PDB file of C-alpha atoms in Angstrom:
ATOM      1  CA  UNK A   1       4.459   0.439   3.199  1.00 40.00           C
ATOM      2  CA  UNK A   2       6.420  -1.080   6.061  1.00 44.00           C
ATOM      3  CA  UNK A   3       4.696   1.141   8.269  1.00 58.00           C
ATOM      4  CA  UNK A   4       1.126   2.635   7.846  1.00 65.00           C
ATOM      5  CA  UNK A   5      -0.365   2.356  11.111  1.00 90.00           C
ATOM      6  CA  UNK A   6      -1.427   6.226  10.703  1.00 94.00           C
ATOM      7  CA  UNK A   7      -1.718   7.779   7.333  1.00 96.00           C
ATOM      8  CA  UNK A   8      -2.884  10.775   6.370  1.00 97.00           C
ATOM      9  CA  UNK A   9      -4.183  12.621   3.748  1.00 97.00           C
ATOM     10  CA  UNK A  10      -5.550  15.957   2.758  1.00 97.00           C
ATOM     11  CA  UNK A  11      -7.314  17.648   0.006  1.00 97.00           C
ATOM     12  CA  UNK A  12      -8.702  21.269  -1.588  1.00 96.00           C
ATOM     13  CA  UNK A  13     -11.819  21.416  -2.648  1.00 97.00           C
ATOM     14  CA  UNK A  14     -13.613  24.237  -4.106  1.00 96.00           C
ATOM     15  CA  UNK A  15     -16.840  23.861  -2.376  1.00 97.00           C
ATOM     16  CA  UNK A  16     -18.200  25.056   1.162  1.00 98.00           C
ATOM     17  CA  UNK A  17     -17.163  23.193   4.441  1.00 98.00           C
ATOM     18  CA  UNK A  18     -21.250  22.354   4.783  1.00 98.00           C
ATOM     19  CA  UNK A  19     -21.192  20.996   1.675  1.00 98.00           C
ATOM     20  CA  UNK A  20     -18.284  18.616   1.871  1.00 98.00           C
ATOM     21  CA  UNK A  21     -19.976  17.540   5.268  1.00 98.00           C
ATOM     22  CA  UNK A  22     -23.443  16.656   3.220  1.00 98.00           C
ATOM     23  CA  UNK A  23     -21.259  14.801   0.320  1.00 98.00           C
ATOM     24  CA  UNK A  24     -19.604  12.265   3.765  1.00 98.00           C
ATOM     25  CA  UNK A  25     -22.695  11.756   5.393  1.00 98.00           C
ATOM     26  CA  UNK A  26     -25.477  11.474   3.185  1.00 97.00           C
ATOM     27  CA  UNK A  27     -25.963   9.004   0.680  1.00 96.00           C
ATOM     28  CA  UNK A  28     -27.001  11.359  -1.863  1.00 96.00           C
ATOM     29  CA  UNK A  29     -23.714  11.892  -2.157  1.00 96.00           C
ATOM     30  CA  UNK A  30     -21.524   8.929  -1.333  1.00 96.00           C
ATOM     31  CA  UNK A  31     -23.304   6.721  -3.782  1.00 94.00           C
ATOM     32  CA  UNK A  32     -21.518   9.160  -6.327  1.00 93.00           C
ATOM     33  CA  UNK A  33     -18.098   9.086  -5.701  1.00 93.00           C
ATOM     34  CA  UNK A  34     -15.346   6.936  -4.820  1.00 91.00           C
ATOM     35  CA  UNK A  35     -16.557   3.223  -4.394  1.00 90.00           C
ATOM     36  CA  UNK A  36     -20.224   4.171  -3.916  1.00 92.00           C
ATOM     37  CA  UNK A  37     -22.495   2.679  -1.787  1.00 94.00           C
ATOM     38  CA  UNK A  38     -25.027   4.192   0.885  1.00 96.00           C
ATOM     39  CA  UNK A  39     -24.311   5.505   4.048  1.00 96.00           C
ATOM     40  CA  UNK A  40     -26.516   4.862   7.515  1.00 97.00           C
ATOM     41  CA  UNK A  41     -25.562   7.007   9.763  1.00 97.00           C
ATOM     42  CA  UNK A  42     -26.679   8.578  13.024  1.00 98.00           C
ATOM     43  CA  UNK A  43     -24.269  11.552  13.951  1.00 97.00           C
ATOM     44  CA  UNK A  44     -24.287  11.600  17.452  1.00 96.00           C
ATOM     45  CA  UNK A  45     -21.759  10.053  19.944  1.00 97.00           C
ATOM     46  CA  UNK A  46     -22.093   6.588  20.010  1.00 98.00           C
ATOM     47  CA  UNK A  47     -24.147   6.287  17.039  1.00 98.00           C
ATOM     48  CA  UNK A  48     -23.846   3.751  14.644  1.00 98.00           C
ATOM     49  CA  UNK A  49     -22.520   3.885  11.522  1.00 97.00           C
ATOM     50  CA  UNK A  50     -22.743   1.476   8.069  1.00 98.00           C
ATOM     51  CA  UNK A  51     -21.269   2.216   4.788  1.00 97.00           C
ATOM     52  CA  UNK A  52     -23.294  -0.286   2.328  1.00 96.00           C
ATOM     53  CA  UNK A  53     -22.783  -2.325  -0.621  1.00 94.00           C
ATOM     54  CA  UNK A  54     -23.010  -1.555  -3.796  1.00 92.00           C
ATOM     55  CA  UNK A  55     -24.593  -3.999  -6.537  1.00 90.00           C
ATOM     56  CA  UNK A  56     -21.240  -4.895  -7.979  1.00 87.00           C
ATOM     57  CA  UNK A  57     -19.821  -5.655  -4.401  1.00 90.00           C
ATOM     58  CA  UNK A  58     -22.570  -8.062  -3.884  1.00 92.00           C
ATOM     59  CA  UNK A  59     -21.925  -9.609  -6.938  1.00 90.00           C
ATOM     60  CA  UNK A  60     -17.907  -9.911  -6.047  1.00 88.00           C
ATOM     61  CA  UNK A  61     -19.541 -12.185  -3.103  1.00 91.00           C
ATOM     62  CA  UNK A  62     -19.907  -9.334  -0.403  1.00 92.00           C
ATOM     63  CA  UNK A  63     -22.549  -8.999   2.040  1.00 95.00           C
ATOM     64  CA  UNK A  64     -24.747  -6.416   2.792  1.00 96.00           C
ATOM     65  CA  UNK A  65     -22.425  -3.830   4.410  1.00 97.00           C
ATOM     66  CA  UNK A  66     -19.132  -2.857   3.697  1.00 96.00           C
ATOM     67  CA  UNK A  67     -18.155  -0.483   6.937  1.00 97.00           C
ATOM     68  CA  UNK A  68     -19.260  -1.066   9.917  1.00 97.00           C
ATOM     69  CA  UNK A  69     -18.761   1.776  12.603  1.00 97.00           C
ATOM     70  CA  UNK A  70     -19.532   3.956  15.587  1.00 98.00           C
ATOM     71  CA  UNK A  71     -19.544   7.716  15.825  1.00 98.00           C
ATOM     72  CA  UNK A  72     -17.176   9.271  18.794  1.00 98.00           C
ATOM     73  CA  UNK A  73     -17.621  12.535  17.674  1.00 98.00           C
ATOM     74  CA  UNK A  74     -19.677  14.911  15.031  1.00 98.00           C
ATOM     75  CA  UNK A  75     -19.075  18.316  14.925  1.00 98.00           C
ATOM     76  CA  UNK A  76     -20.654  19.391  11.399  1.00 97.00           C
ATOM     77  CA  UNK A  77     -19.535  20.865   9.343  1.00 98.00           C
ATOM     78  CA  UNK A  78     -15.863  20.708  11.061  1.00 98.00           C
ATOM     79  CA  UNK A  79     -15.441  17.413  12.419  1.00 98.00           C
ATOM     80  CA  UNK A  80     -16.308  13.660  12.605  1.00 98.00           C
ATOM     81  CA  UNK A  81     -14.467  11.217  14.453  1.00 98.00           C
ATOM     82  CA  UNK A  82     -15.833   7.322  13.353  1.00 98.00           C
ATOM     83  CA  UNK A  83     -14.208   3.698  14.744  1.00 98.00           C
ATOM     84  CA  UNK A  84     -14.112   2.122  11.789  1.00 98.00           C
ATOM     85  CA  UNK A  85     -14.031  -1.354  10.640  1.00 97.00           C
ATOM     86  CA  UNK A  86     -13.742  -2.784   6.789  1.00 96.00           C
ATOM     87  CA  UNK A  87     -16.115  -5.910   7.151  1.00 95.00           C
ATOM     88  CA  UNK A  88     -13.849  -7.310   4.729  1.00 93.00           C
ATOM     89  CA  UNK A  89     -10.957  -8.114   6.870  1.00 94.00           C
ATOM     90  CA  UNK A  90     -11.289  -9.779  10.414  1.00 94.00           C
ATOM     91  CA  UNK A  91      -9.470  -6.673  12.160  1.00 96.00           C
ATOM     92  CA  UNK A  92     -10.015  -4.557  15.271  1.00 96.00           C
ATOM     93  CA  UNK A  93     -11.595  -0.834  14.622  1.00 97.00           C
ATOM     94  CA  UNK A  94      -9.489   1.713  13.118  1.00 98.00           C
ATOM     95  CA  UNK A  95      -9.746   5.662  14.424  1.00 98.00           C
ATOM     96  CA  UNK A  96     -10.878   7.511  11.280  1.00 98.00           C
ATOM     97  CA  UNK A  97     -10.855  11.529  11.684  1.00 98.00           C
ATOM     98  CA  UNK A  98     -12.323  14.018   9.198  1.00 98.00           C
ATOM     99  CA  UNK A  99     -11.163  17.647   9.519  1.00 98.00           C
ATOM    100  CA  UNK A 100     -13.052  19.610   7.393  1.00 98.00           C
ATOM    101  CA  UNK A 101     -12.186  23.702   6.939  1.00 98.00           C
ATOM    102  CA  UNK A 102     -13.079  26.368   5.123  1.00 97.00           C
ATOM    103  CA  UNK A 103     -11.170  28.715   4.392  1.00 95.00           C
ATOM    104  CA  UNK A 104     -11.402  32.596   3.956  1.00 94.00           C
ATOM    105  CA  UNK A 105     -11.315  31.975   0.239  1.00 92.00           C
ATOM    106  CA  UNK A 106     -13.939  29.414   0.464  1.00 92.00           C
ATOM    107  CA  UNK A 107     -11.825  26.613  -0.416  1.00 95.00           C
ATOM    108  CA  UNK A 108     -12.318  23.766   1.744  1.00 98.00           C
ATOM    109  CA  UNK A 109      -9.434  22.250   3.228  1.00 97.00           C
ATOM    110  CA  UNK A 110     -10.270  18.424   3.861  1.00 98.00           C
ATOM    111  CA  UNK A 111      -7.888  16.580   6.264  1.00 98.00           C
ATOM    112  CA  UNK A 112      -8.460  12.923   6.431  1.00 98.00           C
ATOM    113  CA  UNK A 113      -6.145  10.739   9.645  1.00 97.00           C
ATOM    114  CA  UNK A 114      -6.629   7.220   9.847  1.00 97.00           C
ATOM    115  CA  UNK A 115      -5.073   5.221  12.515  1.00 97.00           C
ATOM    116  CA  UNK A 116      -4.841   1.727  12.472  1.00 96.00           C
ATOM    117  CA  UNK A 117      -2.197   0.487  14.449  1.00 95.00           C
ATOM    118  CA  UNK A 118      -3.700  -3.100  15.025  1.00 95.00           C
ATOM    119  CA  UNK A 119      -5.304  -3.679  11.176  1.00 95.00           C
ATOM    120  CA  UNK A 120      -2.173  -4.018   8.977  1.00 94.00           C
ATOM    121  CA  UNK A 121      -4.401  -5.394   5.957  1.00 94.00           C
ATOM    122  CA  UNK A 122      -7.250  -2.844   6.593  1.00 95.00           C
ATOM    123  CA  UNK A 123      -4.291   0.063   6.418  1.00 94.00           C
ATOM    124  CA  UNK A 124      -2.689  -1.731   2.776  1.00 92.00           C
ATOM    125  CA  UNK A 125      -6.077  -1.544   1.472  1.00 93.00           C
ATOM    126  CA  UNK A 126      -7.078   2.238   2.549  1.00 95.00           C
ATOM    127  CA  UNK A 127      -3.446   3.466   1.270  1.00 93.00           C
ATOM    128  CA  UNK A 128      -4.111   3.808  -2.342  1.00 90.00           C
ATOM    129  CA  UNK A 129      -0.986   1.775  -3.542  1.00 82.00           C
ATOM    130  CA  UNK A 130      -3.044  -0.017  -6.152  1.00 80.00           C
ATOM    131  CA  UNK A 131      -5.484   0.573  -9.156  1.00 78.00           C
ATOM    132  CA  UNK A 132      -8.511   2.168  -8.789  1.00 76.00           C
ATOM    133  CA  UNK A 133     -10.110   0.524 -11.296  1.00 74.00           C
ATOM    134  CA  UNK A 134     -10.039  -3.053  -9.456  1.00 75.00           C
ATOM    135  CA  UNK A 135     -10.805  -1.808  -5.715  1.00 78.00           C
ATOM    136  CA  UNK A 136      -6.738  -0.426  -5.262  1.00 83.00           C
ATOM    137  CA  UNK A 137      -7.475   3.404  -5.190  1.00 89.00           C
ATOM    138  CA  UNK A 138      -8.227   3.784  -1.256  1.00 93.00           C
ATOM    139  CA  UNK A 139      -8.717   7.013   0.296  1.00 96.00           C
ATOM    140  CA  UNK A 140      -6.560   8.783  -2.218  1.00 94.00           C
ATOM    141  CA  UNK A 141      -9.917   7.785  -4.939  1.00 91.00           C
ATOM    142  CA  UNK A 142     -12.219   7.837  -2.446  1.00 94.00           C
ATOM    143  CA  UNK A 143     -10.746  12.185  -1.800  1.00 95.00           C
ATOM    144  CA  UNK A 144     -10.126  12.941  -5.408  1.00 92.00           C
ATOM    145  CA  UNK A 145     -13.370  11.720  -6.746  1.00 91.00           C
ATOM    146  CA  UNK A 146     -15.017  13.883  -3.819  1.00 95.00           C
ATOM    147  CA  UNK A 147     -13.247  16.771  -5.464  1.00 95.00           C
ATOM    148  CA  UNK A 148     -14.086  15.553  -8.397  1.00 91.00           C
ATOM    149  CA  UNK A 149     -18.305  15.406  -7.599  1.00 94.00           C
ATOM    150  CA  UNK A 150     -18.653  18.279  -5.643  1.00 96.00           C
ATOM    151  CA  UNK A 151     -16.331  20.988  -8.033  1.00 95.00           C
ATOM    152  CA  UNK A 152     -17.994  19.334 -11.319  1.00 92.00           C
ATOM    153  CA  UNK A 153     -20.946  17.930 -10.481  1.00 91.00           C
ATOM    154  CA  UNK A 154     -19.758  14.565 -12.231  1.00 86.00           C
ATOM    155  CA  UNK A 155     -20.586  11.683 -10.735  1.00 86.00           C
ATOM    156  CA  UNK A 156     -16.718   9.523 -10.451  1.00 79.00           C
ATOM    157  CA  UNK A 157     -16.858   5.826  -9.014  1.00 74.00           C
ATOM    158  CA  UNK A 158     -15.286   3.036 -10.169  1.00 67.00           C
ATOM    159  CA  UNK A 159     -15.264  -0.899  -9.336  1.00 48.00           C
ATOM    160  CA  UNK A 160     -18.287  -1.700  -7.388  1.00 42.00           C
ATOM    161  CA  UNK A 161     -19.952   1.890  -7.734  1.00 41.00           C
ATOM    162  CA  UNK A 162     -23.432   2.818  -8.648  1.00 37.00           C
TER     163      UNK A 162
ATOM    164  CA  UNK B   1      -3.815  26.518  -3.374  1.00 49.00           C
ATOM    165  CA  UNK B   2      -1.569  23.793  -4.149  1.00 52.00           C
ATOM    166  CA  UNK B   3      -1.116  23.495  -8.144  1.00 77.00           C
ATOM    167  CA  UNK B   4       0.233  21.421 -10.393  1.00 85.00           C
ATOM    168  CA  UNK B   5       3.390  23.377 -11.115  1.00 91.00           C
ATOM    169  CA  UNK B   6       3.850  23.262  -7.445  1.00 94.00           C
ATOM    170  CA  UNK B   7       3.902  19.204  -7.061  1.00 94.00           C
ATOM    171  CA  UNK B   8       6.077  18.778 -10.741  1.00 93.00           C
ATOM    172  CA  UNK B   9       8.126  21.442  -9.370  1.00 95.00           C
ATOM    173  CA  UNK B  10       8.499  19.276  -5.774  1.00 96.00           C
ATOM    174  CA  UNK B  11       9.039  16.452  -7.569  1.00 95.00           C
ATOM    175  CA  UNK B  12      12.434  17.553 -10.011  1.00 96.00           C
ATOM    176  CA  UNK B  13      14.714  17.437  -7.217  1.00 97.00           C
ATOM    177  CA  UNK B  14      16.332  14.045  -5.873  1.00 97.00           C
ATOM    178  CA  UNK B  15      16.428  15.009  -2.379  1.00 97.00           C
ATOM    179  CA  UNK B  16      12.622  15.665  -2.361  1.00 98.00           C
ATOM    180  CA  UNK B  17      12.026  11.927  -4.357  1.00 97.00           C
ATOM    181  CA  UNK B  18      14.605  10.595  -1.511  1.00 97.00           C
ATOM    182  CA  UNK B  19      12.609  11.888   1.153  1.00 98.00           C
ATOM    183  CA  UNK B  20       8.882  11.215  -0.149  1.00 97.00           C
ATOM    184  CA  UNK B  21      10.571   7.177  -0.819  1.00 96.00           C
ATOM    185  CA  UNK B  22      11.779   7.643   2.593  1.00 96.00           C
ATOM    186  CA  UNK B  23       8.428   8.212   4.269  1.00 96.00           C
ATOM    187  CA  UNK B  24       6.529   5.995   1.804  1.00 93.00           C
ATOM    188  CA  UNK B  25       8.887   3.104   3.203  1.00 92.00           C
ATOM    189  CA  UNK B  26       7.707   4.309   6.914  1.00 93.00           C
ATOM    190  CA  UNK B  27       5.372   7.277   6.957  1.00 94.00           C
ATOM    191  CA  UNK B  28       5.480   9.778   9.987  1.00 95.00           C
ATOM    192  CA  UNK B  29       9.106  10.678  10.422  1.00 96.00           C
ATOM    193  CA  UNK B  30      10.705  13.545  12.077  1.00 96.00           C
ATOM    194  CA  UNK B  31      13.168  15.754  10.803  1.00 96.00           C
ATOM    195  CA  UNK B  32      15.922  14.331  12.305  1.00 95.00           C
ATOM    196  CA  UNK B  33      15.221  10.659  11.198  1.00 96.00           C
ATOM    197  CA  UNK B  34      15.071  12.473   7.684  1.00 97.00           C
ATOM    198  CA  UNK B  35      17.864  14.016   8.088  1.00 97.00           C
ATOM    199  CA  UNK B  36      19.466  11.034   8.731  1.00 96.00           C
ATOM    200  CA  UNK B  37      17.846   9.002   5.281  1.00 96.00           C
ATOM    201  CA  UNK B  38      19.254  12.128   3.280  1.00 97.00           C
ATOM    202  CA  UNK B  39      22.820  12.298   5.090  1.00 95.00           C
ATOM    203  CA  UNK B  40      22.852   8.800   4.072  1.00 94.00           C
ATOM    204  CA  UNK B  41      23.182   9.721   0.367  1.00 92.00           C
ATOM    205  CA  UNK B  42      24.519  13.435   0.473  1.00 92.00           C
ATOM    206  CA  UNK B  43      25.693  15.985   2.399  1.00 94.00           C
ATOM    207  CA  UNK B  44      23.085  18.851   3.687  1.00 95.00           C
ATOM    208  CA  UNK B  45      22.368  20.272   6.781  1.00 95.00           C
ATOM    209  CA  UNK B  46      19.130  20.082   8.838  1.00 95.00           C
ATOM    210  CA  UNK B  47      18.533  23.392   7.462  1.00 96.00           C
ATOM    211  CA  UNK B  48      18.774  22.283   3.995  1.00 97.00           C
ATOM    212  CA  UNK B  49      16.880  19.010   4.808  1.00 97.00           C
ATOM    213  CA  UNK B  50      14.148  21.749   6.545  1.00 97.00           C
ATOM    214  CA  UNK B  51      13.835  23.513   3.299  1.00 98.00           C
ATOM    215  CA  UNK B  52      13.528  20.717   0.959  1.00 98.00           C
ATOM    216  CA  UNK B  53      10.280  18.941   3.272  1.00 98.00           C
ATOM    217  CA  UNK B  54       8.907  22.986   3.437  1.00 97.00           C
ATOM    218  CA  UNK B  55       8.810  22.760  -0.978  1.00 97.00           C
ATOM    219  CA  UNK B  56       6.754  19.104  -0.076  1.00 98.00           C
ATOM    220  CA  UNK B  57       4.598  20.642   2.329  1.00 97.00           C
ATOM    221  CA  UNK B  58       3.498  23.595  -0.113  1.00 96.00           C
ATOM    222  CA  UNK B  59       3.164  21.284  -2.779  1.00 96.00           C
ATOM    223  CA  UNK B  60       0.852  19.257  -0.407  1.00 96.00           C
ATOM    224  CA  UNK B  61       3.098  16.104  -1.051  1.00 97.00           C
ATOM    225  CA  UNK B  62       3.673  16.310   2.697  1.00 98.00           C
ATOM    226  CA  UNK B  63       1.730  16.876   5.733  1.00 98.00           C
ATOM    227  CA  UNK B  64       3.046  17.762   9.315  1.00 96.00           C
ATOM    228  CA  UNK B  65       1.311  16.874  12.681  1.00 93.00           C
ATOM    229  CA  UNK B  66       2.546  17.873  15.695  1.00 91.00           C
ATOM    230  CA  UNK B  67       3.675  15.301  18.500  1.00 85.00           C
ATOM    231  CA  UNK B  68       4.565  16.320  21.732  1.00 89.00           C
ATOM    232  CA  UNK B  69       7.186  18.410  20.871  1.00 90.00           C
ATOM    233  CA  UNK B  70       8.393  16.629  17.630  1.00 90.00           C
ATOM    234  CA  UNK B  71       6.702  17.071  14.060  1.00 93.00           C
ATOM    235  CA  UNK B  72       5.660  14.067  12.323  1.00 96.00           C
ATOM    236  CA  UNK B  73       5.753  14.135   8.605  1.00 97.00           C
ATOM    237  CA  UNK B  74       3.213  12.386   6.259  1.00 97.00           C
ATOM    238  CA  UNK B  75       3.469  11.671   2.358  1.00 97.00           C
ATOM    239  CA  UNK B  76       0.341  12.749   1.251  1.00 97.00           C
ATOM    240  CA  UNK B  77      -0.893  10.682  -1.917  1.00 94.00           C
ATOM    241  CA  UNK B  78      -3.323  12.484  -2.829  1.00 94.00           C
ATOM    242  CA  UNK B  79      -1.909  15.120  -5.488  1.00 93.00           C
ATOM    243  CA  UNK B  80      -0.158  12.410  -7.039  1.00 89.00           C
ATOM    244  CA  UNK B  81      -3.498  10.266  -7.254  1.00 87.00           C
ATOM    245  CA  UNK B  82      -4.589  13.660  -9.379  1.00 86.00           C
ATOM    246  CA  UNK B  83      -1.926  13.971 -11.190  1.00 85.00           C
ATOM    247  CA  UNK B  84      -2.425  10.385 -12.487  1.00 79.00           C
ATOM    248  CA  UNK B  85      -6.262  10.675 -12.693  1.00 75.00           C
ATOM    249  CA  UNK B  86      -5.751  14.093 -14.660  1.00 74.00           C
ATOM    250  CA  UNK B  87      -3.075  13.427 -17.145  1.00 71.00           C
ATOM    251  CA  UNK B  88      -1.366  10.151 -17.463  1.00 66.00           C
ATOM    252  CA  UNK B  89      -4.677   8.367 -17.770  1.00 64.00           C
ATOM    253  CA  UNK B  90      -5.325  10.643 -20.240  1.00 63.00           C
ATOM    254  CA  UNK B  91      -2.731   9.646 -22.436  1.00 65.00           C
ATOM    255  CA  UNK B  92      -2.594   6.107 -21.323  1.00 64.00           C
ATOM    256  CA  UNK B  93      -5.986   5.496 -22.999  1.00 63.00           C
ATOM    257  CA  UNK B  94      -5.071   7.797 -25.676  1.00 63.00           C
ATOM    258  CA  UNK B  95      -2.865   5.098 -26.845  1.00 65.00           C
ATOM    259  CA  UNK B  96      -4.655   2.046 -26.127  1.00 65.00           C
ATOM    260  CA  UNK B  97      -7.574   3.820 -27.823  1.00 65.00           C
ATOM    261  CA  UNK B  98      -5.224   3.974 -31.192  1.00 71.00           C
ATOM    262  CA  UNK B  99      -4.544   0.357 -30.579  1.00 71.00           C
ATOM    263  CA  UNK B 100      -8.585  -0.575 -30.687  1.00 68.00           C
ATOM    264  CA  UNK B 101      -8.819   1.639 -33.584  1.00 75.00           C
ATOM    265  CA  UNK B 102      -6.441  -0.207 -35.820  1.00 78.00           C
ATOM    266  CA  UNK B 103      -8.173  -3.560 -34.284  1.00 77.00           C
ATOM    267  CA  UNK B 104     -11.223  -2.599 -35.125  1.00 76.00           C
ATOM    268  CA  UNK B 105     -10.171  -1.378 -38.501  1.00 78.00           C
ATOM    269  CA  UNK B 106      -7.912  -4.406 -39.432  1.00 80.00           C
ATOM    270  CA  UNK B 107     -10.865  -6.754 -38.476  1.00 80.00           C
ATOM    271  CA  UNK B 108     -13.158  -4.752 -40.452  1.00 78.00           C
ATOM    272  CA  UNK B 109     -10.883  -5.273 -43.315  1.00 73.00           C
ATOM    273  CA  UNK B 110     -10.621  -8.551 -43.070  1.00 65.00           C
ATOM    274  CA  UNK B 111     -14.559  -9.220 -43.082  1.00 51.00           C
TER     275      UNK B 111
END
């Protein structure tokens, strides 16, 4: 993508806002979808924020965390505005924004914007251009597993998960 | 609730593959710069190039923000990430599952 310094994507899922909120920020949930790993989180403004490792990361030569972040914003079960930075590229902090509503069907409309104007690697990475099966899938995985987990039940990760 | 139908449907029109290439070369476009990709190749009017990113939007290909008092417009992945995950992996491994088969069974053979 020649430019991607904000992409964003959105998703249905047949599940209650509170419950989409509980699969994001608990790690109950995000060790079961997407590329795994546990979450620390604390949800208040300026809180910090770490998305961990999984086994198979580690053993692709990654350290202990994955994420690294700080909250600006948590509005559960509507919103949560993170700076977010992929500890796997030397980049400046991206703006990552969950919207997260429910509808009067109770289909949950998840809107995902991440801006990353001064990351270029960081946004080729989250786009999704590659295979999911060797770390390509981005947020694209990371939202269609969540659909995936919380309509089903199934756990879905793939490269690095568990 | 955006379907299936809905994004195969989006997708069997050139105009609508012309505009989601378009924004997947730079994402966040406004109508007019769209306009301008598709005037490149046809001839429609801004109404016609209106309609066409309105069948994207239901089919959740693409998503509008506002911006001052422009709309931006975003190809949205996602459905076609399901799409994939859904059915062409299906038959994808279908096949290469047929191909193990008659590995398997040839080697068997042989032993």
């Amino acid at each position: 993508m020649a430019d991607s310094s904000t992409q964003v994507f959105g998703i249905y899922i047949d599940a209650p806002a509170a419950k989409v909120w509980e699969a994001i920020v608990s790690s109950e949930y995000t060790t079961k979808y997407g590329y795994g790993g546990a979450l620390e989180i604390d949800l208040a403004p300026g809180g910090a924020f770490r998305h961990l490792t999984t086994d198979e990361m580690k053993q692709m030569g990654m350290g202990d965390v994955a994420v690294t972040g700080t909250v600006v914003e948590a509005d559960p079960p509507r919103k949560l505005v993170l700076d977010w930075a992929a500890v796997w590229h030397d980049e400046p902090p991206s703006r990552l924004t969950w919207d997260i509503a429910e509808g009067p069907s109770g289909l949950t409309r998840v809107t995902l914007t991440h801006e990353l104007p001064e990351s270029p690697k960081t946004a080729a990475d989250v786009a999704g251009n590659g295979d999911a099966e060797n770390g390509g899938g981005g947020w694209p995985w990371e939202l269609s597993s969540l659909k995936t987990l919380l309509e089903t039940g199934r756990p879905m990760t793939t490269a690095g998960g568990r | 609730m955006p379907d299936d139908d809905l994004v195969f449907k989006a997708l069997a029109d050139g105009t609508r593959r012309l505009l989601l290439d378009a924004l997947f070369e730079r994402d966040g476009r406004s109508l007019s710069e769209l306009e301008e990709v598709v005037t490149g190749h046809t001839e429609m009017s801004r109404f016609g190039v209106a309609k066409h990113l309105r069948v994207l939007e239901q089919a959740d290909l693409v998503i509008s923000r506002k911006a001052g008092r422009e709309k931006h417009h975003y190809l949205n992945p996602v459905p076609i990430r399901m799409i994939h995950d859904r059915w062409i992996d299906k038959y994808t491994e279908g096949r290469i599952r047929a191909l193990i088969d008659v590995k398997e069974r040839a080697e068997k053979d042989d032993g």
